[in-house]
């Protein structure tokens, strides 16, 4: 009896121990599993994986823990894959590589992570190789090659900070090299090559005053050489007047230009020689006004040209003889105002003409006793004498009662009074003279006329071209800023969405829920602000793009060279019978 009781007690004790052991085994890891569940719900996948791993370690036979661990690893791998993609887009290559490696550690068969890791490693290797190559180019002082290699690498400055300093050093050296080579070519007068070097320097440092000044100087030199080439071709064809204008345009571009100065001298000599021959031939044919016109123009080109002074004096003397004979005829007919004016013309042409002063004195006495006269001065042939001759004649008669009018002035008077007729018409060449009397009134007038033309660089073209360069530079800057702001907006949107998901996934009793909500609201406001800035920047970008297009159209419709008028002004007194 006692023995059976003892056996039964032993069996019960064994069964109780076994049951307790099974209960302990089934409860192992439950706390870690629950904590893992909370972390998983909050999106803290790394922490969830750690908790599930601890639960599996404590209870290896629990299939539920193993399944939760695999699910947490998959979530963690996808989370790190997304973080790596964001880091790669933001040019943080080392961070991206670490994220992809972590994703593969959680899920070795994740194909996207494997491809992204390979891509990131290749990119890091390529950038490392490019930096090494750029450093080698800098040792060889191949600065432009180094600049070209380093410029696209600056966006990876977060992982390769040396690219910024290397780029700045290469840029300074390339700029200095371009300016030195440009100055050397400029001194050799190889202006196209100099312009190429200066333009490279200006492209490296937009807005640099020295580079910009040298670019404009080289362009002026090139334009001056183009004018010289055109002038040489014109001179070879015998058009010395237009050749002189071209050479003058070259000198306007570059004062003191040696080639233009030599060409100008040659053109003047050729013109003086041609005009002297024309004047001599006209003088032999007794076309004295034509002779004086040609010889006056020759004297304007080269006053000391050989044989010019003698031919000019001979022509003046011949015209003086004609005018003196005409003046004597006026005097005999009692037309003393015409005689006085004619004798004054003779004085201008030949101051030492015999008996001239006595005749002037005699006609002056008659004029003093007479009333005021209007005398129109007319020329035959090709425009007659120069304006300076007319002005001098008018000055000589200023103290008398004779008012001398040019043809242009008579036309001006007739526009004021269509019925106006002068007292007389004085012609330098021999011709009929009509004398009609009128009552005189006087008004001071001025005439502005085109005395010459020249071919010059169109300032509007240069201004538009410089304006287009500035606009294009500004547009490139805005384009870069828009791309940068778009990347920033995308990054903020991802962080905002992630913060919102974390906040909503947090349990109501989670102490971090309030902090997660505040972080979401902060990121939401920051994203809205960045989006507004992006919209403003896009509008500015569109505005500058329109300006560039409009300026390009205006530049295409603007000629590079234009004909410029040279104006002169003279004053005169008009006489009317109002």
XYZ file of C-alpha atoms in Angstrom:
578
model
C 0.000 0.000 0.000
C 2.673 2.475 0.934
C 4.798 1.331 -1.928
C 1.968 2.066 -4.461
C 1.429 5.512 -3.018
C 5.103 6.313 -3.361
C 5.162 5.185 -7.002
C 2.069 7.252 -7.800
C 3.632 10.351 -6.236
C 6.779 9.908 -8.237
C 4.809 9.624 -11.508
C 2.802 12.762 -10.707
C 5.950 14.673 -9.866
C 7.573 13.663 -13.200
C 4.483 14.634 -15.175
C 4.363 18.019 -13.457
C 8.011 18.756 -14.255
C 7.500 17.800 -17.890
C 4.476 20.062 -18.206
C 6.338 23.000 -16.650
C 9.276 22.435 -19.016
C 6.969 22.446 -22.052
C 5.289 25.622 -20.799
C 8.659 27.382 -20.343
C 9.756 26.387 -23.835
C 6.541 27.654 -25.424
C 6.772 31.036 -23.612
C 10.475 31.703 -24.517
C 10.914 34.713 -26.893
C 7.346 35.954 -26.552
C 8.389 39.390 -25.179
C 10.946 39.916 -27.975
C 8.359 38.886 -30.577
C 5.817 41.419 -29.277
C 8.425 44.165 -29.225
C 9.362 43.197 -32.797
C 5.724 43.498 -33.791
C 5.592 47.039 -32.391
C 8.789 48.037 -34.199
C 7.489 46.552 -37.444
C 4.243 48.509 -37.150
C 6.240 51.718 -36.598
C 8.411 51.098 -39.648
C 11.547 50.501 -37.553
C 12.542 47.463 -39.567
C 16.148 47.131 -38.351
C 14.998 47.083 -34.728
C 12.241 44.621 -35.595
C 14.779 42.261 -37.212
C 16.934 42.390 -34.060
C 13.963 41.532 -31.827
C 12.822 38.657 -34.037
C 16.337 37.294 -34.211
C 16.487 37.310 -30.411
C 13.119 35.546 -30.250
C 14.294 32.859 -32.692
C 17.523 32.443 -30.739
C 15.546 31.819 -27.562
C 12.973 29.592 -29.268
C 14.528 28.037 -32.411
C 11.625 25.654 -32.970
C 8.962 28.376 -33.158
C 7.967 28.582 -36.832
C 5.937 31.759 -36.264
C 9.020 33.629 -35.066
C 10.953 32.500 -38.114
C 8.233 33.698 -40.465
C 8.090 37.082 -38.726
C 11.877 37.340 -38.966
C 11.796 36.684 -42.721
C 9.023 39.253 -43.229
C 10.934 41.849 -41.184
C 14.102 41.180 -43.183
C 12.189 41.675 -46.432
C 10.741 44.986 -45.189
C 14.173 46.111 -43.964
C 15.786 45.186 -47.307
C 13.180 47.155 -49.254
C 13.553 50.129 -46.879
C 17.332 50.218 -47.291
C 16.932 49.794 -51.060
C 14.705 52.889 -51.137
C 17.118 54.874 -48.945
C 19.965 53.859 -51.199
C 18.038 54.991 -54.291
C 17.395 58.396 -52.691
C 21.056 58.725 -51.704
C 22.111 57.796 -55.241
C 19.784 60.412 -56.718
C 21.213 63.006 -54.313
C 24.783 62.067 -55.369
C 25.688 60.576 -51.972
C 27.415 57.541 -53.428
C 29.047 56.123 -50.310
C 25.756 56.322 -48.384
C 23.987 54.663 -51.291
C 26.555 51.863 -51.417
C 26.172 51.218 -47.666
C 22.372 51.119 -47.959
C 22.450 48.668 -50.867
C 24.910 46.429 -48.994
C 22.641 46.448 -45.942
C 19.641 45.570 -48.129
C 21.531 42.590 -49.582
C 22.580 41.498 -46.113
C 18.913 41.255 -45.172
C 17.816 39.803 -48.504
C 20.714 38.423 -50.630
C 18.360 37.550 -53.504
C 16.987 41.110 -53.881
C 17.784 41.721 -57.557
C 17.183 45.510 -57.569
C 19.570 45.984 -54.669
C 22.206 43.848 -56.384
C 21.952 45.836 -59.635
C 21.965 49.190 -57.825
C 24.996 48.173 -55.766
C 26.875 47.167 -58.930
C 25.899 50.445 -60.598
C 27.007 52.482 -57.569
C 30.327 50.673 -57.330
C 31.004 51.260 -61.028
C 30.143 54.918 -60.612
C 32.486 55.263 -57.630
C 35.238 53.514 -59.564
C 34.669 55.751 -62.591
C 34.729 58.942 -60.519
C 37.855 57.782 -58.717
C 39.450 57.084 -62.086
C 38.354 60.496 -63.451
C 39.777 62.284 -60.429
C 43.029 60.378 -60.845
C 43.139 61.257 -64.555
C 42.385 64.920 -63.812
C 45.176 64.984 -61.258
C 47.563 63.558 -63.881
C 46.476 66.194 -66.402
C 47.106 68.925 -63.845
C 50.624 67.583 -63.268
C 51.147 67.841 -67.041
C 49.653 71.384 -66.946
C 46.875 70.370 -69.320
C 44.445 72.651 -67.596
C 41.563 72.598 -70.047
C 41.470 68.816 -70.059
C 41.453 68.854 -66.263
C 38.618 71.408 -66.198
C 36.554 69.311 -68.627
C 37.035 66.206 -66.476
C 36.414 67.889 -63.142
C 33.427 70.039 -64.049
C 30.874 67.168 -64.202
C 32.373 65.623 -61.032
C 31.592 68.600 -58.813
C 28.083 67.301 -58.177
C 29.712 64.421 -56.267
C 31.556 66.808 -53.975
C 29.828 65.320 -50.911
C 31.879 62.119 -51.332
C 34.808 63.593 -53.291
C 35.440 67.018 -51.729
C 38.829 67.301 -53.441
C 37.077 67.888 -56.793
C 36.089 71.429 -55.741
C 39.613 72.570 -54.892
C 41.097 70.804 -57.910
C 38.499 72.385 -60.191
C 39.117 75.892 -58.798
C 42.860 75.503 -59.260
C 42.519 74.108 -62.811
C 40.030 76.851 -63.709
C 42.400 79.604 -62.533
C 45.317 78.059 -64.401
C 43.269 77.539 -67.598
C 42.046 81.153 -67.469
C 45.564 82.497 -66.986
C 46.875 80.251 -69.789
C 44.142 81.405 -72.201
C 44.796 85.056 -71.433
C 48.569 84.634 -71.859
C 48.180 82.795 -75.166
C 45.607 85.341 -76.306
C 47.918 88.265 -75.487
C 50.789 86.571 -77.322
C 48.607 86.054 -80.414
C 47.316 89.645 -80.125
C 50.875 90.970 -80.099
C 51.630 88.849 -83.193
C 48.500 90.427 -84.776
C 46.917 86.984 -85.128
C 43.593 88.397 -84.027
C 41.309 85.423 -84.881
C 43.495 83.163 -82.726
C 43.603 85.814 -80.002
C 39.802 86.088 -80.100
C 39.545 82.303 -79.733
C 41.758 82.304 -76.621
C 40.059 85.336 -75.071
C 36.630 83.799 -75.713
C 37.743 80.613 -73.942
C 38.911 82.684 -70.988
C 35.605 84.565 -70.911
C 33.688 81.273 -71.049
C 35.644 80.085 -68.009
C 34.962 83.313 -66.096
C 31.824 84.969 -67.386
C 31.811 88.678 -66.698
C 35.565 89.070 -66.202
C 36.315 92.693 -67.169
C 39.793 92.041 -68.593
C 38.738 89.058 -70.719
C 35.635 90.889 -71.930
C 37.697 93.941 -72.875
C 40.198 91.854 -74.838
C 37.401 89.995 -76.644
C 35.948 93.335 -77.781
C 39.418 94.633 -78.742
C 40.131 91.520 -80.840
C 36.719 91.839 -82.527
C 37.465 95.484 -83.376
C 40.815 94.488 -84.840
C 39.190 91.770 -86.958
C 36.505 94.200 -88.144
C 39.181 96.771 -89.002
C 41.053 94.158 -91.062
C 37.822 93.284 -92.882
C 37.333 96.961 -93.729
C 40.929 97.131 -94.955
C 40.429 94.092 -97.211
C 37.239 95.598 -98.654
C 38.986 98.945 -99.166
C 41.931 97.311 -100.941
C 39.546 95.552 -103.348
C 37.699 98.821 -104.016
C 40.927 100.700 -104.592
C 42.096 98.026 -107.006
C 38.861 98.607 -108.928
C 39.512 102.354 -109.034
C 36.836 103.436 -106.513
C 39.158 105.485 -104.304
C 36.330 107.450 -102.638
C 34.632 104.339 -101.264
C 38.047 102.880 -100.402
C 38.802 105.981 -98.329
C 35.483 105.578 -96.512
C 36.310 101.926 -95.729
C 39.756 102.836 -94.426
C 38.192 105.573 -92.314
C 35.748 103.016 -90.907
C 38.719 100.809 -89.993
C 40.368 103.761 -88.243
C 37.111 104.455 -86.419
C 37.234 100.898 -85.101
C 40.928 101.029 -84.135
C 42.407 104.553 -84.083
C 45.963 104.497 -85.366
C 45.555 101.132 -87.114
C 48.811 100.771 -89.075
C 47.414 98.896 -92.087
C 44.433 101.221 -92.345
C 46.677 104.288 -92.078
C 48.949 102.988 -94.858
C 45.964 102.089 -96.989
C 44.400 105.495 -96.399
C 47.586 107.185 -97.585
C 47.681 105.000 -100.704
C 44.009 105.713 -101.437
C 44.543 109.443 -101.006
C 47.560 109.381 -103.317
C 45.637 107.408 -105.931
C 42.677 109.791 -105.631
C 44.849 112.892 -105.857
C 46.586 111.489 -108.933
C 43.269 110.620 -110.605
C 41.650 113.960 -109.783
C 44.723 115.896 -110.916
C 44.516 114.143 -114.280
C 40.781 114.928 -114.543
C 41.308 118.553 -113.550
C 44.189 118.997 -116.009
C 42.104 117.499 -118.832
C 39.115 119.740 -118.000
C 41.401 122.764 -117.855
C 42.715 121.966 -121.335
C 39.129 121.702 -122.576
C 38.285 125.087 -120.929
C 35.809 123.491 -118.541
C 37.124 125.626 -115.721
C 34.420 124.885 -113.133
C 34.868 121.131 -113.635
C 38.613 121.624 -113.369
C 38.301 123.571 -110.110
C 35.894 120.992 -108.647
C 38.286 118.129 -109.367
C 41.347 120.055 -108.213
C 39.631 121.230 -105.036
C 38.782 117.633 -104.181
C 42.367 116.589 -104.891
C 43.631 119.368 -102.619
C 41.300 118.112 -99.912
C 42.889 114.667 -100.184
C 46.563 115.675 -100.419
C 47.253 119.438 -100.395
C 50.981 118.964 -101.058
C 50.607 116.524 -103.951
C 53.168 117.329 -106.716
C 51.952 119.662 -109.524
C 48.577 120.071 -107.833
C 49.179 123.600 -106.555
C 50.187 124.876 -109.979
C 47.210 123.330 -111.759
C 44.872 124.640 -109.063
C 46.257 128.154 -109.375
C 45.934 128.034 -113.158
C 42.284 126.958 -112.922
C 41.503 129.697 -110.409
C 43.128 132.286 -112.643
C 41.113 131.161 -115.659
C 37.841 131.372 -113.703
C 38.902 134.743 -112.301
C 39.371 136.069 -115.841
C 35.875 134.895 -116.768
C 34.233 136.376 -113.689
C 36.169 139.677 -114.079
C 34.925 140.035 -117.627
C 31.356 139.331 -116.449
C 31.757 141.923 -113.661
C 32.857 144.567 -116.157
C 29.737 143.863 -118.188
C 27.546 144.305 -115.086
C 29.323 147.563 -114.281
C 28.763 148.972 -117.749
C 25.084 148.025 -117.560
C 24.747 149.807 -114.179
C 24.149 146.636 -112.228
C 26.559 147.536 -109.484
C 25.441 144.922 -106.945
C 26.191 142.160 -109.444
C 29.458 143.831 -110.322
C 30.426 144.140 -106.640
C 29.679 140.487 -106.025
C 31.543 139.421 -109.162
C 34.634 141.441 -108.268
C 34.501 139.833 -104.781
C 34.543 136.421 -106.454
C 37.619 137.468 -108.381
C 39.282 138.534 -105.118
C 38.633 135.076 -103.686
C 40.076 133.348 -106.718
C 43.025 135.677 -107.352
C 43.691 138.263 -104.606
C 46.494 139.864 -106.647
C 44.370 140.339 -109.764
C 45.435 143.623 -111.473
C 43.111 146.611 -110.978
C 40.706 144.661 -108.812
C 40.707 146.922 -105.724
C 39.848 150.056 -107.699
C 36.909 148.362 -109.336
C 35.639 147.138 -105.948
C 35.911 150.649 -104.506
C 34.039 152.183 -107.412
C 31.163 149.699 -107.334
C 30.973 150.030 -103.550
C 30.299 153.784 -103.855
C 27.311 153.158 -106.113
C 25.964 150.541 -103.740
C 26.230 152.871 -100.744
C 23.933 155.343 -102.509
C 21.469 152.597 -103.485
C 18.991 150.576 -101.478
C 19.560 146.973 -100.367
C 19.907 144.246 -103.002
C 19.096 140.528 -103.026
C 21.579 138.616 -105.130
C 21.190 134.896 -105.802
C 24.441 133.014 -106.351
C 24.092 130.204 -108.919
C 26.644 127.698 -110.162
C 26.837 125.805 -113.422
C 28.366 122.392 -113.948
C 28.780 119.921 -111.061
C 27.661 121.937 -108.023
C 30.209 124.692 -108.718
C 32.501 125.963 -105.997
C 32.606 124.588 -102.466
C 30.498 125.909 -99.626
C 33.597 127.422 -98.053
C 33.978 129.625 -101.124
C 30.377 130.782 -100.806
C 30.719 131.432 -97.066
C 33.862 133.494 -97.631
C 32.144 135.515 -100.366
C 29.198 136.205 -98.080
C 31.599 137.323 -95.358
C 33.311 139.771 -97.676
C 29.973 141.343 -98.626
C 28.676 141.447 -95.044
C 29.445 145.158 -94.664
C 27.655 146.121 -97.856
C 23.991 146.230 -98.760
C 24.264 143.127 -100.912
C 22.667 139.953 -99.506
C 24.127 136.864 -101.243
C 21.951 133.730 -101.291
C 22.894 130.213 -102.372
C 20.566 128.059 -104.456
C 19.470 126.133 -101.377
C 18.723 129.372 -99.583
C 16.621 130.685 -102.458
C 14.620 127.459 -102.323
C 14.155 127.960 -98.578
C 12.926 131.511 -99.136
C 10.476 130.386 -101.808
C 9.007 127.858 -99.422
C 8.266 130.799 -97.101
C 7.048 133.039 -99.914
C 6.297 131.372 -103.280
C 6.193 134.795 -105.020
C 9.705 135.723 -103.986
C 12.203 136.715 -106.707
C 15.777 137.899 -106.077
C 17.161 141.195 -107.380
C 19.718 139.380 -109.433
C 21.367 136.031 -110.100
C 25.156 135.834 -110.110
C 26.607 132.874 -111.995
C 30.256 131.951 -111.665
C 30.356 130.671 -115.238
C 29.389 132.817 -118.200
C 25.601 132.957 -118.601
C 22.588 135.209 -118.919
C 21.789 137.464 -115.986
C 18.332 138.722 -115.040
C 17.911 141.531 -112.530
C 14.633 142.089 -110.683
C 14.110 144.412 -107.758
C 12.379 143.488 -104.481
C 11.929 144.850 -100.968
C 14.004 142.861 -98.496
C 13.252 141.386 -95.066
C 15.660 139.064 -93.237
C 15.439 135.875 -91.142
C 18.211 133.774 -89.646
C 17.999 130.109 -90.738
C 20.124 126.957 -90.498
C 20.465 124.009 -92.875
C 21.514 120.502 -91.881
C 22.570 118.330 -94.804
C 24.308 115.027 -95.503
C 27.855 115.837 -96.496
C 29.251 112.288 -96.641
C 28.583 108.640 -95.730
C 30.685 105.830 -94.301
C 30.301 102.118 -93.604
C 30.494 101.320 -89.898
C 29.763 98.417 -87.602
C 26.153 98.463 -86.531
C 26.181 99.321 -82.820
C 22.733 97.791 -82.437
C 24.120 94.464 -83.696
C 26.942 94.454 -81.123
C 24.565 95.499 -78.343
C 22.095 92.757 -79.256
C 24.874 90.170 -79.448
C 26.207 91.136 -76.016
C 22.650 91.189 -74.659
C 22.043 87.694 -76.071
C 25.236 86.383 -74.413
C 24.080 87.792 -71.073
C 20.591 86.352 -71.480
C 21.931 82.907 -72.414
C 24.226 82.906 -69.395
C 21.297 83.873 -67.164
C 19.123 81.168 -68.746
C 21.774 78.510 -68.092
C 21.917 79.583 -64.453
C 18.122 79.394 -64.118
C 18.075 75.988 -65.812
C 20.605 74.671 -63.291
C 18.637 76.176 -60.397
C 15.343 74.674 -61.605
C 16.880 71.197 -61.821
C 18.399 71.580 -58.353
C 15.111 72.778 -56.829
C 13.211 69.929 -58.466
C 15.570 67.423 -56.899
C 15.086 69.154 -53.548
C 11.284 69.028 -53.899
C 11.368 65.315 -54.738
C 13.569 64.627 -51.723
C 11.288 66.587 -49.392
C 8.210 64.830 -50.730
C 9.737 61.426 -50.018
C 10.715 62.449 -46.499
C 7.247 63.945 -45.924
C 5.495 60.773 -47.104
C 7.775 58.594 -44.997
C 7.169 60.772 -41.917
C 3.403 60.647 -42.510
C 3.468 56.845 -42.799
C 5.543 56.539 -39.609
C 3.160 58.831 -37.727
C 0.026 57.000 -38.836
C 1.575 53.574 -38.194
C 2.480 54.464 -34.609
C 0.197 53.136 -31.895
C -1.929 55.561 -29.906
C 0.010 54.791 -26.705
C 3.388 55.178 -28.422
C 5.252 58.065 -26.743
C 6.865 58.940 -30.089
C 3.558 59.544 -31.896
C 3.367 63.252 -31.015
C 6.957 63.835 -32.065
C 6.353 61.959 -35.345
C 3.304 64.136 -36.072
C 5.288 67.329 -35.455
C 8.027 66.092 -37.772
C 5.450 65.321 -40.484
C 3.869 68.793 -40.186
C 7.308 70.454 -40.359
C 8.246 68.483 -43.481
C 4.836 69.195 -45.047
C 5.270 72.963 -44.600
C 8.841 72.819 -45.822
C 7.727 70.894 -48.909
C 4.993 73.443 -49.695
C 7.504 76.279 -49.372
C 9.950 74.495 -51.673
C 7.163 73.900 -54.213
C 6.235 77.593 -54.203
C 9.878 78.537 -54.738
C 10.093 76.029 -57.586
C 7.000 77.501 -59.264
C 8.470 81.015 -59.014
C 11.775 79.779 -60.421
C 10.043 78.029 -63.334
C 8.184 81.245 -64.195
C 11.468 83.170 -64.149
C 13.062 80.482 -66.311
C 10.240 80.727 -68.878
C 10.584 84.518 -68.903
C 14.322 84.351 -69.627
C 13.781 81.678 -72.271
C 11.340 84.015 -74.037
C 13.887 86.860 -73.799
C 16.575 84.667 -75.386
C 14.260 83.645 -78.237
C 13.120 87.213 -78.872
C 16.698 88.553 -78.842
C 17.813 85.802 -81.251
C 15.057 86.809 -83.682
C 15.974 90.482 -83.409
C 19.661 89.708 -83.931
C 18.944 87.650 -87.054
C 17.053 90.635 -88.525
C 19.772 93.198 -87.652
C 22.547 93.858 -90.239
C 26.124 93.731 -89.016
C 27.274 96.761 -91.022
C 25.317 99.924 -91.848
C 25.883 103.072 -93.869
C 26.176 106.074 -91.565
C 25.437 109.613 -92.712
C 27.833 112.445 -91.829
C 25.884 115.640 -91.283
C 27.019 119.244 -91.500
C 25.190 122.415 -90.519
C 25.574 126.002 -91.712
C 23.659 129.182 -90.952
C 22.458 131.858 -93.343
C 20.167 134.881 -93.589
C 17.152 134.486 -95.835
C 15.547 137.545 -97.388
C 11.812 137.719 -98.071
C 9.463 140.405 -99.396
C 6.833 139.838 -96.718
